[in-house]
Short mmCIF file of C-alpha atoms in Angstrom, two decimals:
data_model
loop_
_atom_site.label_atom_id
_atom_site.label_comp_id
_atom_site.label_asym_id
_atom_site.label_seq_id
_atom_site.Cartn_x
_atom_site.Cartn_y
_atom_site.Cartn_z
CA MET W 1 -3.61 31.54 -2.95
CA SER W 2 -2.17 28.54 -2.53
CA GLU W 3 -3.40 25.85 -5.44
CA SER W 4 -3.28 22.26 -5.95
CA THR W 5 -4.55 19.69 -8.54
CA LEU W 6 -6.17 16.72 -8.27
CA THR W 7 -5.01 13.59 -9.40
CA SER W 8 -7.24 10.88 -11.63
CA LYS W 9 -7.16 8.51 -7.99
CA GLY W 10 -8.87 11.85 -6.28
CA GLN W 11 -5.78 12.67 -4.52
CA THR W 12 -4.31 15.94 -4.25
CA THR W 13 -1.08 17.92 -1.73
CA MET W 14 -1.36 20.13 0.39
CA PRO W 15 1.05 22.72 -0.35
CA ALA W 16 4.21 23.06 1.35
CA GLU W 17 2.98 26.59 2.80
CA ILE W 18 0.04 25.31 4.49
CA ARG W 19 1.50 22.17 6.00
CA ALA W 20 4.23 24.65 7.80
CA GLN W 21 1.08 26.97 8.80
CA VAL W 22 -1.28 23.71 9.98
CA GLN W 23 2.09 22.36 11.60
CA ALA W 24 0.78 18.70 9.80
CA GLU W 25 2.58 15.71 9.16
CA PRO W 26 1.62 12.50 7.73
CA GLY W 27 -0.53 10.76 9.55
CA THR W 28 -2.83 14.43 10.39
CA ARG W 29 -6.44 14.37 9.63
CA LEU W 30 -8.12 16.31 7.46
CA VAL W 31 -11.86 16.99 7.83
CA TRP W 32 -13.38 17.97 4.38
CA SER W 33 -17.36 20.08 4.28
CA ALA W 34 -18.90 21.06 1.20
CA MET W 35 -21.48 24.27 2.01
CA PRO W 36 -24.47 24.77 0.12
CA ASP W 37 -22.89 27.91 -2.22
CA GLY W 38 -19.90 25.35 -3.58
CA THR W 39 -17.52 26.47 -0.56
CA ILE W 40 -15.00 23.96 0.45
CA ILE W 41 -13.70 24.10 3.84
CA VAL W 42 -10.85 21.72 4.89
CA ARG W 43 -9.55 21.91 8.77
CA VAL W 44 -7.40 19.74 10.60
CA LYS W 45 -8.73 17.97 13.00
CA ALA W 46 -5.69 18.27 16.00
CA LYS W 47 -7.76 16.52 18.69
CA SER W 48 -9.96 13.71 18.70
CA ILE W 49 -12.73 13.94 22.25
CA LEU W 50 -10.79 11.08 23.16
CA ASP W 51 -7.24 13.53 23.71
CA MET W 52 -9.38 15.87 26.28
CA ALA W 53 -10.28 13.24 29.31
CA GLY W 54 -9.86 13.28 32.44
CA MET W 55 -8.98 17.50 31.32
CA LEU W 56 -11.95 18.18 33.93
CA LYS W 57 -12.16 17.54 37.25
CA ALA W 58 -15.57 17.22 39.44
CA PRO W 59 -16.13 20.45 41.36
CA ARG W 60 -15.87 19.92 44.68
CA GLY W 61 -18.91 20.44 47.25
CA LYS W 62 -22.65 18.94 46.84
CA ARG W 63 -23.33 16.11 44.41
CA VAL W 64 -26.64 16.36 42.55
CA THR W 65 -28.32 13.25 41.12
CA ILE W 66 -29.92 12.80 37.41
CA ASP W 67 -33.33 13.07 38.96
CA GLN W 68 -32.11 15.83 40.79
CA MET W 69 -30.73 17.62 37.42
CA ASN W 70 -34.08 16.59 35.58
CA PRO W 71 -36.47 19.78 35.51
CA TRP W 72 -39.52 17.78 34.08
CA SER W 73 -39.33 15.17 37.20
#
């Protein structure tokens, strides 16, 4: 288990072995989540939604309008 200390400015250092495991470099963004039981989850924010732009191609074939997609119209 890795450990770090919180400074008086509210900062901490990610342990080297954890940085290596998640391939974190300077500028890597972290997302912090506090669970109801007091557990803290920290995850690496690897990609933004903008990084995914253009990954999917439009299917070929018949196009459907918004009105045709709406089951209540």
